[in-house]
Short mmCIF file of C-alpha atoms and ligand atoms in Angstrom, two decimals:
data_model
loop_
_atom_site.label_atom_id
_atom_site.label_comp_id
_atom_site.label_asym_id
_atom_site.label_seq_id
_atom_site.Cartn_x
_atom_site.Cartn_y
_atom_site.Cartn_z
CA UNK A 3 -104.04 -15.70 -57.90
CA UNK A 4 -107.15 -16.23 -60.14
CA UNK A 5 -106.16 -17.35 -63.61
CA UNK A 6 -103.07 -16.09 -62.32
CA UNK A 7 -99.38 -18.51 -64.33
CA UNK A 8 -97.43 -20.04 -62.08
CA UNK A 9 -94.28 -22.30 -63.13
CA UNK A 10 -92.93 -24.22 -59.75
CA UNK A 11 -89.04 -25.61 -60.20
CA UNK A 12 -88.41 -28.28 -57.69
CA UNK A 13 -84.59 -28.86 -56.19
CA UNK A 14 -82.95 -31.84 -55.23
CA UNK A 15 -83.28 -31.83 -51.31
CA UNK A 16 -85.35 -33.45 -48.69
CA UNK A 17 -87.72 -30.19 -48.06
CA UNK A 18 -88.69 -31.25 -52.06
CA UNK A 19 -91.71 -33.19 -50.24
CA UNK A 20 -92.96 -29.54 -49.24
CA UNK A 21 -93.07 -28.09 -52.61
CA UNK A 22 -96.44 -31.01 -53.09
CA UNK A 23 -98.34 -28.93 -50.40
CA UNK A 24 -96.84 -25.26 -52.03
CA UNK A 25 -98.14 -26.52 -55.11
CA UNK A 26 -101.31 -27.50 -54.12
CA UNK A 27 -101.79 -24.30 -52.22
CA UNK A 28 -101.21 -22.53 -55.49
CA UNK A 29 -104.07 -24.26 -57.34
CA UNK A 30 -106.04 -24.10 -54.85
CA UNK A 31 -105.78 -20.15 -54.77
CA UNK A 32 -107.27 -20.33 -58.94
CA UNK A 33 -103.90 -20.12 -60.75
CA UNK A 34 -102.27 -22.66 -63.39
CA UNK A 35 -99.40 -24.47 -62.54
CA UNK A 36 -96.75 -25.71 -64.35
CA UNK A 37 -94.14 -27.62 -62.67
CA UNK A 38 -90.59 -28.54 -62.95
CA UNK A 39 -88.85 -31.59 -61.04
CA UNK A 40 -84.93 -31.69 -61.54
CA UNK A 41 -83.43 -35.33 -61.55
CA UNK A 42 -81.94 -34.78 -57.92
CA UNK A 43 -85.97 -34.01 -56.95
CA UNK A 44 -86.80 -37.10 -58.51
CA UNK A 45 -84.99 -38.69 -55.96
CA UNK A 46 -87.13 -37.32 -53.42
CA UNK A 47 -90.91 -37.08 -55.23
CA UNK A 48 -92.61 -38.36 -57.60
CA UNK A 49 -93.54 -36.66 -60.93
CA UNK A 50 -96.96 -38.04 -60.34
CA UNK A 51 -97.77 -35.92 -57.06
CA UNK A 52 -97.03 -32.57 -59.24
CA UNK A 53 -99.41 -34.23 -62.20
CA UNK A 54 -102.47 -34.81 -59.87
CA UNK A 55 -101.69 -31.83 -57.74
CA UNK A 56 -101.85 -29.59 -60.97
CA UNK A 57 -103.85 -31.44 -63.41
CA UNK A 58 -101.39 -31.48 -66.11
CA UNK A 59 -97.69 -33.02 -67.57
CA UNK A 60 -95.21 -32.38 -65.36
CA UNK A 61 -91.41 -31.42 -66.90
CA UNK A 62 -88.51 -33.37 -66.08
CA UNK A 63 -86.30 -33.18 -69.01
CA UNK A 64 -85.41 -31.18 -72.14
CA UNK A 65 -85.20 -34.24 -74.15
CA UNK A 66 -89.06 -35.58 -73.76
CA UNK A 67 -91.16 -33.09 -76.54
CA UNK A 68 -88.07 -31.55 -78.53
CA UNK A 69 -90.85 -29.94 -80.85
CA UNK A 70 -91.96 -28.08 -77.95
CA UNK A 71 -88.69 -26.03 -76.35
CA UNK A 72 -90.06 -26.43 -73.29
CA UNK A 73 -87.48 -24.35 -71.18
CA UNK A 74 -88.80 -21.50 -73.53
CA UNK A 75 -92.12 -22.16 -73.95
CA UNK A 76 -92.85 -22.55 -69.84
CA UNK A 77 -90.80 -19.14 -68.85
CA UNK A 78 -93.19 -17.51 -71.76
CA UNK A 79 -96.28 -18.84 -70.39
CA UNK A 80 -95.18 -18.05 -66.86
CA UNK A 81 -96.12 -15.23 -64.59
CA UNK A 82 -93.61 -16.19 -62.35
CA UNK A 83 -90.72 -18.63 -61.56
CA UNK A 84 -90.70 -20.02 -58.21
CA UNK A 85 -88.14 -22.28 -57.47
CA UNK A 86 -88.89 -24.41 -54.02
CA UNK A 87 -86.65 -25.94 -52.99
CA UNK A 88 -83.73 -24.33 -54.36
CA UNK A 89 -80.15 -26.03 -53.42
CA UNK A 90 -76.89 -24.75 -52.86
CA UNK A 91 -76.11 -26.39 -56.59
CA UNK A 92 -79.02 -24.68 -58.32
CA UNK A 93 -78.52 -21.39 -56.62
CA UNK A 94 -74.83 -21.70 -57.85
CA UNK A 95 -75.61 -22.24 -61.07
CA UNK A 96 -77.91 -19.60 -61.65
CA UNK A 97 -75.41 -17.01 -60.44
CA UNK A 98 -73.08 -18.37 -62.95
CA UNK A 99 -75.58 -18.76 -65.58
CA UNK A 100 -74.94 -22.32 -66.72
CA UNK A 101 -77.59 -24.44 -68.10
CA UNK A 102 -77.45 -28.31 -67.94
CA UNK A 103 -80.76 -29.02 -67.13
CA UNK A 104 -84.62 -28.10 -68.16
CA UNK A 105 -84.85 -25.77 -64.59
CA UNK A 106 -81.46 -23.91 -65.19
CA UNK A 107 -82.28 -23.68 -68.74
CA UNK A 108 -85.88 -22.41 -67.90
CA UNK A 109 -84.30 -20.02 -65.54
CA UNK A 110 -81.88 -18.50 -67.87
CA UNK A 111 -84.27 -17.97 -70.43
CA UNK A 112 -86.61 -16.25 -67.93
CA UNK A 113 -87.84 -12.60 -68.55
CA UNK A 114 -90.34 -12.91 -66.41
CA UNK A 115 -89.51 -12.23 -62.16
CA UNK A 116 -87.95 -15.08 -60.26
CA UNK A 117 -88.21 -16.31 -56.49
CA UNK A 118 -86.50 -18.63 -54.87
CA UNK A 119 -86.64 -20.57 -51.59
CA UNK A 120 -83.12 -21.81 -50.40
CA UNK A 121 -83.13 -25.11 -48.60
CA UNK A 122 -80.02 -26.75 -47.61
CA UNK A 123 -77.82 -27.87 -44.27
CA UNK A 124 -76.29 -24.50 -42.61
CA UNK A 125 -72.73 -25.42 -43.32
CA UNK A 126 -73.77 -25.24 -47.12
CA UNK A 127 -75.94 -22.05 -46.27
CA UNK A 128 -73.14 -20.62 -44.53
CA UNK A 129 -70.29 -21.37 -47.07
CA UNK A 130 -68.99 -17.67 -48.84
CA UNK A 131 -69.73 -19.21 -52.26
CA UNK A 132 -73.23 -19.73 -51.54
CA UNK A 133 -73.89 -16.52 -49.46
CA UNK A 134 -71.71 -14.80 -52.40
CA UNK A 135 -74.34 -16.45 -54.73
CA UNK A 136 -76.94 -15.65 -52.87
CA UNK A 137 -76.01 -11.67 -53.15
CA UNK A 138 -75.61 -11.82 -57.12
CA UNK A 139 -78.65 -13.12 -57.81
CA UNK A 140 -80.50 -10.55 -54.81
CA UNK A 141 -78.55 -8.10 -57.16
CA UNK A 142 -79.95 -8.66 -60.13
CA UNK A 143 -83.71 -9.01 -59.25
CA UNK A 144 -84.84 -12.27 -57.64
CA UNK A 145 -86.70 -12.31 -54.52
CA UNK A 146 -84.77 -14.76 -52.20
CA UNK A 147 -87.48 -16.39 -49.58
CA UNK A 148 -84.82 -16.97 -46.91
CA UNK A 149 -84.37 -19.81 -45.03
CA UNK A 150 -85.43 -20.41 -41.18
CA UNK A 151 -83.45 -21.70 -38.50
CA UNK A 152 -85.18 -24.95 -36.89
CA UNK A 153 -84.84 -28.30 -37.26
CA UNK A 154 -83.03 -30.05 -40.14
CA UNK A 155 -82.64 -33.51 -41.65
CA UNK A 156 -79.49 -33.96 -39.95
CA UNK A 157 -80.97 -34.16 -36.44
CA UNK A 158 -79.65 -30.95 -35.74
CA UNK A 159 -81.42 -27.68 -35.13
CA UNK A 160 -80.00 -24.65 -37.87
CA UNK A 161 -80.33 -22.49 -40.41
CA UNK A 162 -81.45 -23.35 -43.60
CA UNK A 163 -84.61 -25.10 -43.21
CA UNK A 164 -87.13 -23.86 -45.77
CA UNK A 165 -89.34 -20.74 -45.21
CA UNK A 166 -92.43 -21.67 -44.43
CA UNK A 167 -95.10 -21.79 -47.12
CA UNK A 168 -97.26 -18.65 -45.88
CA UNK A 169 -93.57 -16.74 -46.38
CA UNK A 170 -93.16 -18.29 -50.12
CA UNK A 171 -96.83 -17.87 -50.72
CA UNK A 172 -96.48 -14.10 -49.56
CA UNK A 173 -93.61 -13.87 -52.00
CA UNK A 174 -94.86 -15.82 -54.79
CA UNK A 175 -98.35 -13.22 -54.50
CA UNK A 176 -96.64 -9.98 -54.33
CA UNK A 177 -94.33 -10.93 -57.22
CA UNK A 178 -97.74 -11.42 -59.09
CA UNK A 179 -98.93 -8.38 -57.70
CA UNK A 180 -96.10 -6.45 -59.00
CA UNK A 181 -95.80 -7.69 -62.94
CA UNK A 182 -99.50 -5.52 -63.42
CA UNK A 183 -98.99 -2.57 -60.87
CA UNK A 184 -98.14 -0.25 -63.39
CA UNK A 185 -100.49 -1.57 -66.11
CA UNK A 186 -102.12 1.00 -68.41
CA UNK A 187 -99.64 3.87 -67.01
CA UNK A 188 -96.93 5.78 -69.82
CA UNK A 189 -93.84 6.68 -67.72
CA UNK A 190 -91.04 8.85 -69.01
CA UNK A 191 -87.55 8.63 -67.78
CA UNK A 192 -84.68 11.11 -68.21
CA UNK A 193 -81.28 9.16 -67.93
CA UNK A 194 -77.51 9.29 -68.68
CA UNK A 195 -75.01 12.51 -68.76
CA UNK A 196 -75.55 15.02 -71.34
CA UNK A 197 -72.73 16.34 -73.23
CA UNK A 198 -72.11 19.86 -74.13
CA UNK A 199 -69.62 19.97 -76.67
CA UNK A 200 -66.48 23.05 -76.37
CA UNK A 201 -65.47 21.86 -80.03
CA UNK A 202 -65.78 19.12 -82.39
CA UNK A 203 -63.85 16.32 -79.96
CA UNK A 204 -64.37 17.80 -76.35
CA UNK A 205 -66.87 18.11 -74.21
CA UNK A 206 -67.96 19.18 -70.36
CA UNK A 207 -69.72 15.86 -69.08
CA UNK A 208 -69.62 14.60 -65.32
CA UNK A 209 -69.69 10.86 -64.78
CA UNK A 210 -73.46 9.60 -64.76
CA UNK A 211 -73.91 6.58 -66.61
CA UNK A 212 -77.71 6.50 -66.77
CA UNK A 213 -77.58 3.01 -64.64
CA UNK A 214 -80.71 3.76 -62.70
CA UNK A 215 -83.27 5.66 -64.96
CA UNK A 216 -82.16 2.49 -66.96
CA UNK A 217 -82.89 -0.08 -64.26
CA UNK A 218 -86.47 2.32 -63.63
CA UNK A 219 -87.41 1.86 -67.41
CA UNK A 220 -86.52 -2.18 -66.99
CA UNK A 221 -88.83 -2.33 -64.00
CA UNK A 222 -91.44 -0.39 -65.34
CA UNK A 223 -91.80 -2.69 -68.36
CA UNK A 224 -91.72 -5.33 -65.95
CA UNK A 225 -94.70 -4.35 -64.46
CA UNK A 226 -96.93 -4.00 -67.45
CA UNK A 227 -96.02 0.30 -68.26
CA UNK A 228 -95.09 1.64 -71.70
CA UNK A 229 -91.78 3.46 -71.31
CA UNK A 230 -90.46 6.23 -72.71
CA UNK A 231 -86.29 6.42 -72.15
CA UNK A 232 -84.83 9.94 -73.30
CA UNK A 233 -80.95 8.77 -72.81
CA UNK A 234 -77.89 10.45 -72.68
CA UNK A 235 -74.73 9.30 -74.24
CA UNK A 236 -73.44 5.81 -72.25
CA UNK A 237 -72.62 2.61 -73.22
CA UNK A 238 -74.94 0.79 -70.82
CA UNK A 239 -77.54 -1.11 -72.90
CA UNK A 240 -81.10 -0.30 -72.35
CA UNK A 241 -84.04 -2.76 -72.03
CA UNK A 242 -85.20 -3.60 -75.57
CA UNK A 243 -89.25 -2.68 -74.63
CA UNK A 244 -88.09 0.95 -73.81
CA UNK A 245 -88.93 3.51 -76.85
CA UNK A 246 -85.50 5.09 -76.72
CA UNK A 247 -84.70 8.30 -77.39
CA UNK A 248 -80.84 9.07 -77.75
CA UNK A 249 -80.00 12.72 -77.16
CA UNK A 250 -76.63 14.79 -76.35
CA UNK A 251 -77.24 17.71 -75.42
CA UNK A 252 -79.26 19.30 -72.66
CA UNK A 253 -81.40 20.92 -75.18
CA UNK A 254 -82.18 18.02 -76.94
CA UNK A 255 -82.61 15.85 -73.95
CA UNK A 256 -85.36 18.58 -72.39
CA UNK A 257 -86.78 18.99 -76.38
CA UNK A 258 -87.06 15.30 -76.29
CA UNK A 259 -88.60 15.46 -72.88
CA UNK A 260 -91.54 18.12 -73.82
CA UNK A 261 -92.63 16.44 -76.65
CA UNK A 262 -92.98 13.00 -75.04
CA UNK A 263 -94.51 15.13 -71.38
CA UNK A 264 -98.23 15.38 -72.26
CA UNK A 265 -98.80 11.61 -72.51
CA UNK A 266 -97.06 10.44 -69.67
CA UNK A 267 -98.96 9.27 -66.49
CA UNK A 268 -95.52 9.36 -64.48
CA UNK A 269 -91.76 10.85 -65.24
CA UNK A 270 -89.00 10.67 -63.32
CA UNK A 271 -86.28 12.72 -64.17
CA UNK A 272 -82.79 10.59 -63.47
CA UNK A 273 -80.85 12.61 -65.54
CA UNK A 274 -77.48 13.95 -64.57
CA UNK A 275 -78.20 16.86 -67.09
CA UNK A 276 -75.60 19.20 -67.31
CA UNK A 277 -75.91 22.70 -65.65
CA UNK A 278 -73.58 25.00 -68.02
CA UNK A 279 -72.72 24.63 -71.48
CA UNK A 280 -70.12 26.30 -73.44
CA UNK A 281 -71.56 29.71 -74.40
CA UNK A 282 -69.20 28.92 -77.82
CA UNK A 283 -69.05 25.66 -79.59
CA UNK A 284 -66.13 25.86 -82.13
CA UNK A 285 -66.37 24.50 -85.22
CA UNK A 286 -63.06 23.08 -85.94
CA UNK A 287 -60.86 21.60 -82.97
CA UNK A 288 -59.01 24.27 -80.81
CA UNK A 289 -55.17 23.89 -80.76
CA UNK A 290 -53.33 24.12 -77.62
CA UNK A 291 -51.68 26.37 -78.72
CA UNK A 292 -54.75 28.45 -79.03
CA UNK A 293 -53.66 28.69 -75.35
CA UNK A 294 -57.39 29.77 -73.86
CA UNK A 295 -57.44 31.59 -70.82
CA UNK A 296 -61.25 31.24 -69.77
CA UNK A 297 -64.34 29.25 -71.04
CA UNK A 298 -67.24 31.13 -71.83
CA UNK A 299 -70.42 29.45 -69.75
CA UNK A 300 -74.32 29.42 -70.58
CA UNK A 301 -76.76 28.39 -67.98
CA UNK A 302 -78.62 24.92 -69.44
CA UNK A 303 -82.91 24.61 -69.10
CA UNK A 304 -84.14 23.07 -66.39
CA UNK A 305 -85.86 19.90 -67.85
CA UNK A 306 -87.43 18.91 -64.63
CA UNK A 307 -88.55 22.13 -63.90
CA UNK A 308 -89.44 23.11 -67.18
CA UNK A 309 -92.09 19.29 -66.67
CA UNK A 310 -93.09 20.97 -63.31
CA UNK A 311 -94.30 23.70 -64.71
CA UNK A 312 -96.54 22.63 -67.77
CA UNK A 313 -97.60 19.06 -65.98
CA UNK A 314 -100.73 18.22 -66.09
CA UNK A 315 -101.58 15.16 -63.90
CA UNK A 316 -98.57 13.40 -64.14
CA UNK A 317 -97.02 12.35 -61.62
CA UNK A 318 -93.16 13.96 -61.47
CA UNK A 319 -90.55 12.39 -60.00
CA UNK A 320 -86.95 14.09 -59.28
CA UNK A 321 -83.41 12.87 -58.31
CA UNK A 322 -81.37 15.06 -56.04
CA UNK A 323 -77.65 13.71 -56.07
CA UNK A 324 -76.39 15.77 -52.84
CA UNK A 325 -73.22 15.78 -51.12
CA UNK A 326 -74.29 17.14 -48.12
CA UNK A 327 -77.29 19.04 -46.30
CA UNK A 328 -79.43 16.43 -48.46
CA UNK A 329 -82.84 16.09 -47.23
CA UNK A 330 -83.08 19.89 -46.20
CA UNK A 331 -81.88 20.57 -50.17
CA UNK A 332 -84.48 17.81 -51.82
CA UNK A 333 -87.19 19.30 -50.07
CA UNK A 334 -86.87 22.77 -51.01
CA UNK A 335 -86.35 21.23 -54.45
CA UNK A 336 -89.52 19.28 -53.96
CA UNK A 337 -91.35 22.16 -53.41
CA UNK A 338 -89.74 24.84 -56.10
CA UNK A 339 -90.08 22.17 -58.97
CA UNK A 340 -93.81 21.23 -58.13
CA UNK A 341 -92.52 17.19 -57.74
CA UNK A 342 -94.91 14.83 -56.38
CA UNK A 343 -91.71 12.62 -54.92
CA UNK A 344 -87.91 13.39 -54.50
CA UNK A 345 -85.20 10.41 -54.65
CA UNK A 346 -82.59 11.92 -52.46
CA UNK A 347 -79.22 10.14 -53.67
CA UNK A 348 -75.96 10.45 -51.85
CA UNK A 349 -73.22 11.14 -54.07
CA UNK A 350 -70.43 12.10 -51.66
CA UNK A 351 -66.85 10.01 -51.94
CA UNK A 352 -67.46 7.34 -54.89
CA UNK A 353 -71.11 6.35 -53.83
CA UNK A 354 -74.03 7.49 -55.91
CA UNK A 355 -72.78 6.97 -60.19
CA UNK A 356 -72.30 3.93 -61.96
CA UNK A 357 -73.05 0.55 -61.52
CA UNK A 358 -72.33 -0.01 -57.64
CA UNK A 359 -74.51 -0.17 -55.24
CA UNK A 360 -76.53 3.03 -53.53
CA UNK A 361 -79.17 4.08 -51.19
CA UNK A 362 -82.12 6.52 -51.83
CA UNK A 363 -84.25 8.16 -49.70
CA UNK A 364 -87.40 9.09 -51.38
CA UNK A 365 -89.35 12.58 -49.94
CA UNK A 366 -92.97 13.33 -50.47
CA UNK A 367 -95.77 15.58 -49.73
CA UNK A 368 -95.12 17.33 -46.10
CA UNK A 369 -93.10 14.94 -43.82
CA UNK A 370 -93.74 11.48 -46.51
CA UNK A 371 -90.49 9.66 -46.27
CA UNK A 372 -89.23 6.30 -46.87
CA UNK A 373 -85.34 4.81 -46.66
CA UNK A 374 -84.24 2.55 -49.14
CA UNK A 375 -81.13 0.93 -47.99
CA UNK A 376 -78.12 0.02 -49.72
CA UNK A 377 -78.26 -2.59 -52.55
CA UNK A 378 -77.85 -2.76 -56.50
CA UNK A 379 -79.60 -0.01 -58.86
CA UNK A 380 -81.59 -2.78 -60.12
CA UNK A 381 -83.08 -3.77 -56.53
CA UNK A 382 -83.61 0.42 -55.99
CA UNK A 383 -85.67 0.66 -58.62
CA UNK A 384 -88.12 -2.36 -57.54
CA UNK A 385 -88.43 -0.70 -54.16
CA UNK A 386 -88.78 2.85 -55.80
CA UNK A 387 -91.50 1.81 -57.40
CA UNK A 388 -93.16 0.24 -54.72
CA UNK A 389 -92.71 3.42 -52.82
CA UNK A 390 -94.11 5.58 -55.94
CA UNK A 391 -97.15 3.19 -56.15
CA UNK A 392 -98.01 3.46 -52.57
CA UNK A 393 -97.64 7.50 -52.64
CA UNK A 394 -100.16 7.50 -55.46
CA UNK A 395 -102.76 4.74 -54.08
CA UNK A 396 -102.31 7.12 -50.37
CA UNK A 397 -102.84 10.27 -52.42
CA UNK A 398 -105.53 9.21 -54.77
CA UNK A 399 -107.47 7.49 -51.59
O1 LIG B 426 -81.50 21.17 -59.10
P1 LIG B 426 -80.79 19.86 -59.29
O2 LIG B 426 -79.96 19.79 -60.51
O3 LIG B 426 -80.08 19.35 -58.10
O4 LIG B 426 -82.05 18.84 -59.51
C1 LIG B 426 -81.82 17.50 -59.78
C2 LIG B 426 -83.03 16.97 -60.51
O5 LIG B 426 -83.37 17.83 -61.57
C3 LIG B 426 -82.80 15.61 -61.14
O6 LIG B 426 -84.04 14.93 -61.14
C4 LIG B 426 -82.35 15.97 -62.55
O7 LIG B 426 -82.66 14.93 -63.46
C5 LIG B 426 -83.16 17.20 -62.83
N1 LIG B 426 -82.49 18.20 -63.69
C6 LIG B 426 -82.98 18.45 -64.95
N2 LIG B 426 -82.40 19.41 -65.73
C7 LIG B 426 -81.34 20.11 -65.28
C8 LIG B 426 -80.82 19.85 -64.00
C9 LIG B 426 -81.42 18.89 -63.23
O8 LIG B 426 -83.95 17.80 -65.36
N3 LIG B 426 -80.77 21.04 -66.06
#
């Protein structure tokens, strides 16, 4: 954690006297600290513990340096935003995303990875809001240190007691660990549908909405790559570091590909590309009453294969959306279109497109596989990183 920016946000709750020892664990281990104490965690411990502890100011308001934003300025210096304890209250309002203090501000303005540490009694734990709450924000990214059971302030012995601080150490590290794993490396994503237009206001489509090369390209940026995103027509917004290309067609989605190939260091093909286009586009609408009786069909490139076959170094990366016989499928796949890893998705009944959640199993080398259970496209893409990361550290090793 050398040199390594920290920003701690302390709850309201009695395991606040716990976040003094995190804290001081965390400079200990070489890394600035900045540190955040909520009114409610005033009630519990001092600002002065966090000054000494951390050798600098320590934030308790919006209102005390105006001229200084400081919910903006700390996320921006941050590495990471830990927030120890966290309470049933906080955790609720950063699933809604209201901001009334300097933490909740500070954690909506946050670009940079969150985790948090739930601490509260077990009927509070327990209650659907907060386990509801709890699920959003696992959805969209943050690393949720959960809770033990043992003994709680109530004299009772329950869930809810904070993790201890080796587990939100752990966390805090491998968050760090993950903002630079992919530091220095170009990555290209395919993404989206393509379209292949029958005449100037149809099309033949199928219902990708480029969700997860999208959530891959997010990731990536988040842990220090440049990213290349050659996207398909949707209306999902990509992230705003991504050099996007927009494309329609197959053929300019795999011309868009090619020429952005020979500097990428990874690609991962995501795309839902179309396999046929019209063999005819017409020029002017076609009236039904036109009355076809067949359409004419082409056979579209292969842009993944077409990567396989001129790659040099990088590391490729396909999808296979299956219905059935899947792993037996990706792995021929794996093989004929020289990939170095194979995200086998299931796309049987309505699992598999658009924002909802999936499961991938990834496929590598000659028996390499890893599950990665069910959960949001945006928590799939951490863990298929992690998994590509790994393959590559094994492989280059
Ligand atoms: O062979 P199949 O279409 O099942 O392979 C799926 C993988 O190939 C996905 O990674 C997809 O993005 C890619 N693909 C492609 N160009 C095509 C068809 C599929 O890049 N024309």
């Amino acid at each position: 954690m050398n040199g390594r920016r920290v920003l701690l946000g302390v709850c309201g709750g009695i395991a606040a006297y716990k976040a003094a020892a995190l804290a001081s664990r965390i400079v200990q281990r070489g890394a600035d600290l900045d540190v955040i104490l909520t009114a409610e965690a005033q009630h519990f411990i001092g600002a002065a513990t966090f000054a000494a502890l951390a050798r600098r100011r320590v934030w308790t308001s919006m209102w005390e340096r105006t001229e200084e934003i400081p919910h903006i300025a700390l996320v921006r210096a941050a590495e990471v935003f830990a927030i120890v304890p966290a309470t049933a209250n906080v955790i609720a309002k950063l699933a809604q995303g209201i901001a009334d203090d300097l933490l909740t501000n500070a954690a909506l303005a946050a670009r940079i990875p969150i985790v948090i540490a739930p601490a509260m009694n077990t009927a509070m734990l327990e209650h659907p809001a907060t386990v509801a709450n709890l699920r959003t924000l696992e959805a969209r990214g943050v690393t949720i240190v959960a809770p033990e059971s043992g003994f709680l302030a109530e004299r009772e012995t329950g869930a809810g007691r904070l993790a201890g601080e080796d587990a939100i150490m752990d966390a805090i590290e491998a968050t760090l660990a993950r903002t630079r794993d992919l530091a220095g490396e170009r990555v290209l994503i395919t993404a989206g549908p393509t379209r292949e237009p029958i005449d100037p206001v149809r099309f033949l489509s199928n219902a990708s909405t480029g969700t997860m090369g999208i959530e891959l390209a997010r990731e990536a940026l988040a842990r220090g790559a440049t990213v290349d995103l050659v996207l398909g027509p949707t209306s999902v917004v990509p992230p705003s570091g991504a050099q996007v290309d927009r494309v329609t067609t197959a053929r300019e989605m795999e011309r868009a590909a090619l020429a952005r190939a020979p500097g990428a260091t990874i690609a991962i093909a995501t795309a839902a590309v179309a396999d046929w286009r019209p063999a005819e586009t017409h020029a002017s609408k076609v009236k039904k009453t036109d009355d076809p009786q067949s359409l004419a069909l082409e056979r579209n490139p292969d842009i993944l294969a077409a990567l396989g076959a001129r790659k040099n170094g990088t590391f490729l990366v396909g999808f296979a959306a299956e219905t059935d016989a899947h792993e037996a499928n990706a792995r021929e796949k794996l093989v004929r279109k020289h990939l170095d890893a194979i995200a086998v998705n299931d796309v049987s009944g309505e699992r598999g497109f658009g924002a909802g959640d999936s499961a991938l199993t990834v496929l590598w080398g000659n028996g390499g596989r890893r599950e990665l259970p069910s959960a949001s496209k945006r928590v799939l893409a951490g863990g298929l990183w992690d998994t590509i990361v790994t393959i590559r550290r094994e492989t280059r090793a």
